[in-house]
Tab-separated table of C-alpha atoms in Angstrom:
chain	number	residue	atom	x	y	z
D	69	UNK	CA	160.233	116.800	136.183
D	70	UNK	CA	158.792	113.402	135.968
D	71	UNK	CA	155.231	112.597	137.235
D	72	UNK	CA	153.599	109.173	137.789
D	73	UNK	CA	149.878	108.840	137.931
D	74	UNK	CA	147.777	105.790	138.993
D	75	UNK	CA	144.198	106.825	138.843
D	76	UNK	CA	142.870	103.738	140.556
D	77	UNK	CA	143.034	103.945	144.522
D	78	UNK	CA	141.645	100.217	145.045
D	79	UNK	CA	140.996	97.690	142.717
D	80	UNK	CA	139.054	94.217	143.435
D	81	UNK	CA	139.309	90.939	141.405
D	82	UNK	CA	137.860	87.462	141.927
D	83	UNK	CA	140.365	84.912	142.151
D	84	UNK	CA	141.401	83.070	139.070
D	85	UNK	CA	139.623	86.015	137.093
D	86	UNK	CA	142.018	89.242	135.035
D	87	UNK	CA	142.764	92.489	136.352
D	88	UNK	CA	144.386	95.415	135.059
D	89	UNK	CA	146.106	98.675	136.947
D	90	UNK	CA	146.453	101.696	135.224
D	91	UNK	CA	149.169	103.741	135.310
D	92	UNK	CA	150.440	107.394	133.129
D	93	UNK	CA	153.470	109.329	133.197
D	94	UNK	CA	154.721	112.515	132.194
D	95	UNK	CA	158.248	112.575	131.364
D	96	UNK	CA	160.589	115.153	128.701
D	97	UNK	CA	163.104	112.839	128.431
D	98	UNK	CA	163.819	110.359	126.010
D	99	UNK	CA	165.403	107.380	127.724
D	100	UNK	CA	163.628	106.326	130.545
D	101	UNK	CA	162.658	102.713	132.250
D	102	UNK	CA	159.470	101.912	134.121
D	103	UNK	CA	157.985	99.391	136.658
D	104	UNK	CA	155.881	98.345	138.300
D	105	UNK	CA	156.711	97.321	142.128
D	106	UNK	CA	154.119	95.430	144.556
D	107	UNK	CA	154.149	96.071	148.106
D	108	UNK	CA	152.344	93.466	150.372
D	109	UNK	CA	150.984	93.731	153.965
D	110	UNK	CA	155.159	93.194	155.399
D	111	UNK	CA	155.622	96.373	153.608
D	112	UNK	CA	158.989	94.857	151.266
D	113	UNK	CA	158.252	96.852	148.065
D	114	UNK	CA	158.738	93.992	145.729
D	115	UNK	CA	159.669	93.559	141.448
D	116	UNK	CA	157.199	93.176	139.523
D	117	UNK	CA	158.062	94.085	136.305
D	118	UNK	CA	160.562	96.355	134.318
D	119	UNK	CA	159.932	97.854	130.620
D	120	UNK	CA	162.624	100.022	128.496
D	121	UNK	CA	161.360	102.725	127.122
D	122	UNK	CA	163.315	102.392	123.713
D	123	UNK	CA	161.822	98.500	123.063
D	124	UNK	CA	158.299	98.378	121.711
D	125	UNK	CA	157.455	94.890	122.547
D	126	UNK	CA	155.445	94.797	126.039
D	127	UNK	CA	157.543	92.956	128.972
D	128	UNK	CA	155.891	89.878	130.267
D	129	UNK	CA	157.091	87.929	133.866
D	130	UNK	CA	154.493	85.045	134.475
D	131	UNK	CA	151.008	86.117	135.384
D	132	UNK	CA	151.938	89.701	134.786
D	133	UNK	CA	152.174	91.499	131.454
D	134	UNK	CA	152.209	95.152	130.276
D	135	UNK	CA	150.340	97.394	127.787
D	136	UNK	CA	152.741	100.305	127.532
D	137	UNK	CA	151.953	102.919	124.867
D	138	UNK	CA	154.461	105.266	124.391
D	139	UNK	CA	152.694	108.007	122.625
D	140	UNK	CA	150.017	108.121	125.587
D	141	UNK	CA	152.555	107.612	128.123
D	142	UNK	CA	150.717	104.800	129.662
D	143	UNK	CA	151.988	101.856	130.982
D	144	UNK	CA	149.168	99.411	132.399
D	145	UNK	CA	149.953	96.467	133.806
D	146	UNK	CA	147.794	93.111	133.506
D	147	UNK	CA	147.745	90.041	136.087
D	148	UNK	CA	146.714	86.943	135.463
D	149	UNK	CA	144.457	83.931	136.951
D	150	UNK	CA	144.813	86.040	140.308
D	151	UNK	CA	145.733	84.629	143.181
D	152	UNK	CA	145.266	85.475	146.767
D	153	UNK	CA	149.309	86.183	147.360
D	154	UNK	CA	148.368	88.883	144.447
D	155	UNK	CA	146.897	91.365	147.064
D	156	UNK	CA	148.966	93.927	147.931
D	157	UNK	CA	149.227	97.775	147.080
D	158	UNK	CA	150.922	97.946	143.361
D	159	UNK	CA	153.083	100.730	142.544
D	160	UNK	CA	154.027	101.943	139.025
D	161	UNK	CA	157.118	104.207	138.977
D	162	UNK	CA	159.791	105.601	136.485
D	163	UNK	CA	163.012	106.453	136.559
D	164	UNK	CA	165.162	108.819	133.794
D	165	UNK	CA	168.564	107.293	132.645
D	166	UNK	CA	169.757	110.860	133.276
D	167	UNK	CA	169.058	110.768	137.197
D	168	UNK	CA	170.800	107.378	137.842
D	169	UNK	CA	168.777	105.704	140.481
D	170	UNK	CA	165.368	108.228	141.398
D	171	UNK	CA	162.848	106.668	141.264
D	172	UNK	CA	159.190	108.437	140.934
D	173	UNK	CA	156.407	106.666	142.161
D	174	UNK	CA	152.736	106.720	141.601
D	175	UNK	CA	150.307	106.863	144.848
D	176	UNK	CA	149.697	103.303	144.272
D	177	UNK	CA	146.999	101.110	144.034
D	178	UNK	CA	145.412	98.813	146.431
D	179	UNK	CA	144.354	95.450	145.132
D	180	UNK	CA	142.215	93.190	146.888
D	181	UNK	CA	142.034	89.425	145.598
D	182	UNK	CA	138.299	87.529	146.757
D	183	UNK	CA	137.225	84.322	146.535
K	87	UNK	CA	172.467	86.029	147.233
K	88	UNK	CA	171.270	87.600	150.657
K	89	UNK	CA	168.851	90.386	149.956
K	90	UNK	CA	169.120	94.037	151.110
K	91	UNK	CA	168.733	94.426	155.138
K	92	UNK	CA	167.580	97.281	157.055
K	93	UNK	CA	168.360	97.879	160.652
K	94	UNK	CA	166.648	98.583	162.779
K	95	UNK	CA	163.092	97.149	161.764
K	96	UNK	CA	161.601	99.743	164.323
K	97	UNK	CA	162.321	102.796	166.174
K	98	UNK	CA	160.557	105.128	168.492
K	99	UNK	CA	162.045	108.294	169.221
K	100	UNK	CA	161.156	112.011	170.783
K	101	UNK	CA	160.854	115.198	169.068
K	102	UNK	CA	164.262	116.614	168.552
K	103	UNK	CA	166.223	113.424	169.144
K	104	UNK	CA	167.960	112.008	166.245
K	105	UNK	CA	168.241	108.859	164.504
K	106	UNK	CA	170.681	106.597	162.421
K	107	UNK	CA	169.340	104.134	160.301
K	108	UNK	CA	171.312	101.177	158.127
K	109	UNK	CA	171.422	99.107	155.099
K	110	UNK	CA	173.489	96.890	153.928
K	111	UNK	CA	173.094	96.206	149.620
K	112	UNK	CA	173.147	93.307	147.706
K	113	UNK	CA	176.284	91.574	147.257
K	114	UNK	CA	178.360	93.676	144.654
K	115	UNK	CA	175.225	96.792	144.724
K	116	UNK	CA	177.312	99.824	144.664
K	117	UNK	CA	174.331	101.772	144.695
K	118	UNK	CA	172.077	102.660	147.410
K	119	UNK	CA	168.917	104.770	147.045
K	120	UNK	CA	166.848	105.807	150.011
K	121	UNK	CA	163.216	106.612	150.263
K	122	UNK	CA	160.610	107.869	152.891
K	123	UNK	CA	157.147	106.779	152.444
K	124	UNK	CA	154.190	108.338	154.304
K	125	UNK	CA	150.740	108.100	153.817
K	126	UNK	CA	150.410	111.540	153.062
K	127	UNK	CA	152.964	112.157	150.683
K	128	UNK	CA	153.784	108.700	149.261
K	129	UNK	CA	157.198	107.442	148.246
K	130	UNK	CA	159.968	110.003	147.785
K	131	UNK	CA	163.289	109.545	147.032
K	132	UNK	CA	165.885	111.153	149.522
K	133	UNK	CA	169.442	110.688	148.320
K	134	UNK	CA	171.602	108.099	146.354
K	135	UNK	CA	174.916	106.977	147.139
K	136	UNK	CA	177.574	105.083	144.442
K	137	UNK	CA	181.309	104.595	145.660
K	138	UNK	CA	181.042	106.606	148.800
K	139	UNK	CA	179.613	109.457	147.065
K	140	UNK	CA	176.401	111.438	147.044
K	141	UNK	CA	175.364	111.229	143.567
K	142	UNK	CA	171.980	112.501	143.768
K	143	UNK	CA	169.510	114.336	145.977
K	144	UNK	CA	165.895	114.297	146.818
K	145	UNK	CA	163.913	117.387	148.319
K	146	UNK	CA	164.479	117.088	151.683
K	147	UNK	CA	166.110	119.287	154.623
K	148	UNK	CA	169.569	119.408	155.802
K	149	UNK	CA	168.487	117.148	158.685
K	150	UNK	CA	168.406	114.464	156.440
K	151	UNK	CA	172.189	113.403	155.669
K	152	UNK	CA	173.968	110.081	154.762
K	153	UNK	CA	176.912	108.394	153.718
K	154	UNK	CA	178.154	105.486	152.213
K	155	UNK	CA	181.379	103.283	153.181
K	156	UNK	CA	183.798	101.679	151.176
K	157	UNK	CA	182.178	98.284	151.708
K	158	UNK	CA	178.958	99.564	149.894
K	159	UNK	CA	176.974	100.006	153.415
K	160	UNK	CA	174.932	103.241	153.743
K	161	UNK	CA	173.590	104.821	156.634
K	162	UNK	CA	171.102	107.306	157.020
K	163	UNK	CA	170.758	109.589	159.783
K	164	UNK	CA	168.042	112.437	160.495
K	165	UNK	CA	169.086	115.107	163.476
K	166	UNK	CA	166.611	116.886	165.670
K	167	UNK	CA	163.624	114.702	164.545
K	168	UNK	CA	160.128	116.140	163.809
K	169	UNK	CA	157.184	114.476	164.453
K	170	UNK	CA	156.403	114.655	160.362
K	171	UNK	CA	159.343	112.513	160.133
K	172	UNK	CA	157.471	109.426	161.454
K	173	UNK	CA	157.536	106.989	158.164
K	174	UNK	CA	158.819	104.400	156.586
K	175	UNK	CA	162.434	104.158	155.352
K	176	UNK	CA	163.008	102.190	152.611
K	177	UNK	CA	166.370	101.682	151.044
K	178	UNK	CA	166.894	100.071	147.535
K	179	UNK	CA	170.478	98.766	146.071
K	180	UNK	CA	171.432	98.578	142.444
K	181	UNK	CA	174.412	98.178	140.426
K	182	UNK	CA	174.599	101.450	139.819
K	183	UNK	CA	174.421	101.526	136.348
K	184	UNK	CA	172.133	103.956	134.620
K	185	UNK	CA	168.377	102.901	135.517
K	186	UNK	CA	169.296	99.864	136.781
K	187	UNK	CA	166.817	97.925	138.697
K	188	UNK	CA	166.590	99.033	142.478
K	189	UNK	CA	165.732	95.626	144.800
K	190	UNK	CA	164.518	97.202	147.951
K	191	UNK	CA	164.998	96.023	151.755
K	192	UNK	CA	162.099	95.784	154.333
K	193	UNK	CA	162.006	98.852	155.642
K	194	UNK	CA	162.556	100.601	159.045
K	195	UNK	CA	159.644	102.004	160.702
K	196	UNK	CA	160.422	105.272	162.341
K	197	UNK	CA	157.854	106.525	165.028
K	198	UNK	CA	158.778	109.875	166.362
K	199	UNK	CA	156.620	111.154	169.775
């Protein structure tokens, strides 16, 4: 069985300034893809950003990078010059090419953006 | 494209009514994935439907069924509701390819008296 692990219940971060959500995973398989999803105040769980297991390099959208490590099963994910529109509860899950479309999530982590 | 839609946005309901809920995929989505999240037990995945067909199953009871119709369109429904069954229901669509990415709809927020 897969597990999904964010340590970090709430986060804070000036605006402008870096901030980086942890996230671990347990899985036995092989292939697998994680992400990381953000889910603002409307509640629309939203795409952050998507990394393949097999490629090394880290995925990068924008603002938002990754450190994942592979060997520690951790997948972190870094924003940015934060912005206000950046708060939201963040959500890193993973998904096993064997079970098509499950997706295991994390409990989430609530990040509050401040002036 | 239009993005996934959920309907109803809201419900309220009584103990041991029960409830249909819909969602209509991304154009060309064959795939849809549902999910309940709580605050108590997070985001779990219920069931996922590709071409009409259950192809994979969360942890849930028998109350919880759906299907999926030939236009891609799933519904779920939940029969003789519990009051633990107050959430939200998100549903995501996909391709359906292995791991493809899921793009998820709003949500339909289920109250249950």
């Amino acid at each position: 069985a897969q597990t999904v692990t964010q340590s970090q219940p709430e986060m804070s971060v000036q605006e402008a300034e870096t901030v980086t959500l942890s996230c671990t995973y347990d899985t036995s398989e092989s292939d697998y893809y994680l992400f990381w999803y953000k889910q603002p105040p409307s509640r629309q769980m939203i795409l952050v950003i998507r990394q393949e297991a097999y490629k090394q390099q880290n995925a990068t959208e924008n603002r938002f990078s990754v450190n994942f490590q592979k060997a520690a099963k951790s997948f972190s994910l870094k924003i940015s010059d934060s912005q206000l529109g950046d708060a939201a509860m963040y959500f890193c899950a993973s998904i096993n090419t064997g079970t098509a479309s499950k997706l295991t999530f994390g409990t989430g982590t609530r990040l509050q953006v401040t002036l | 494209k239009a993005g996934v839609t959920q309907t109803p946005r809201y419900l309220i309901k009584t103990r041991g009514q029960q409830v249909t809920l819909s969602c209509s995929p991304i154009s060309g989505h064959r795939s849809v994935s549902w999910y309940q999240q709580t605050p108590g037990q997070g985001l779990q995945f219920l069931f996922e439907y590709f071409s009409e067909t259950q192809r994979n199953k969360g942890n849930f009871p028998g109350r919880f069924s759906g299907r999926q119709f030939s236009n891609s369109r799933s519904e779920m429904n939940v029969s003789t509701l519990e009051l633990g069954d107050s959430a939200l229901y998100l549903c995501a669509s996909s391709l359906g390819f292995s791991a493809d990415t899921q793009y998820f709809g709003p949500g339909t927020r289920l109250t249950v008296l």
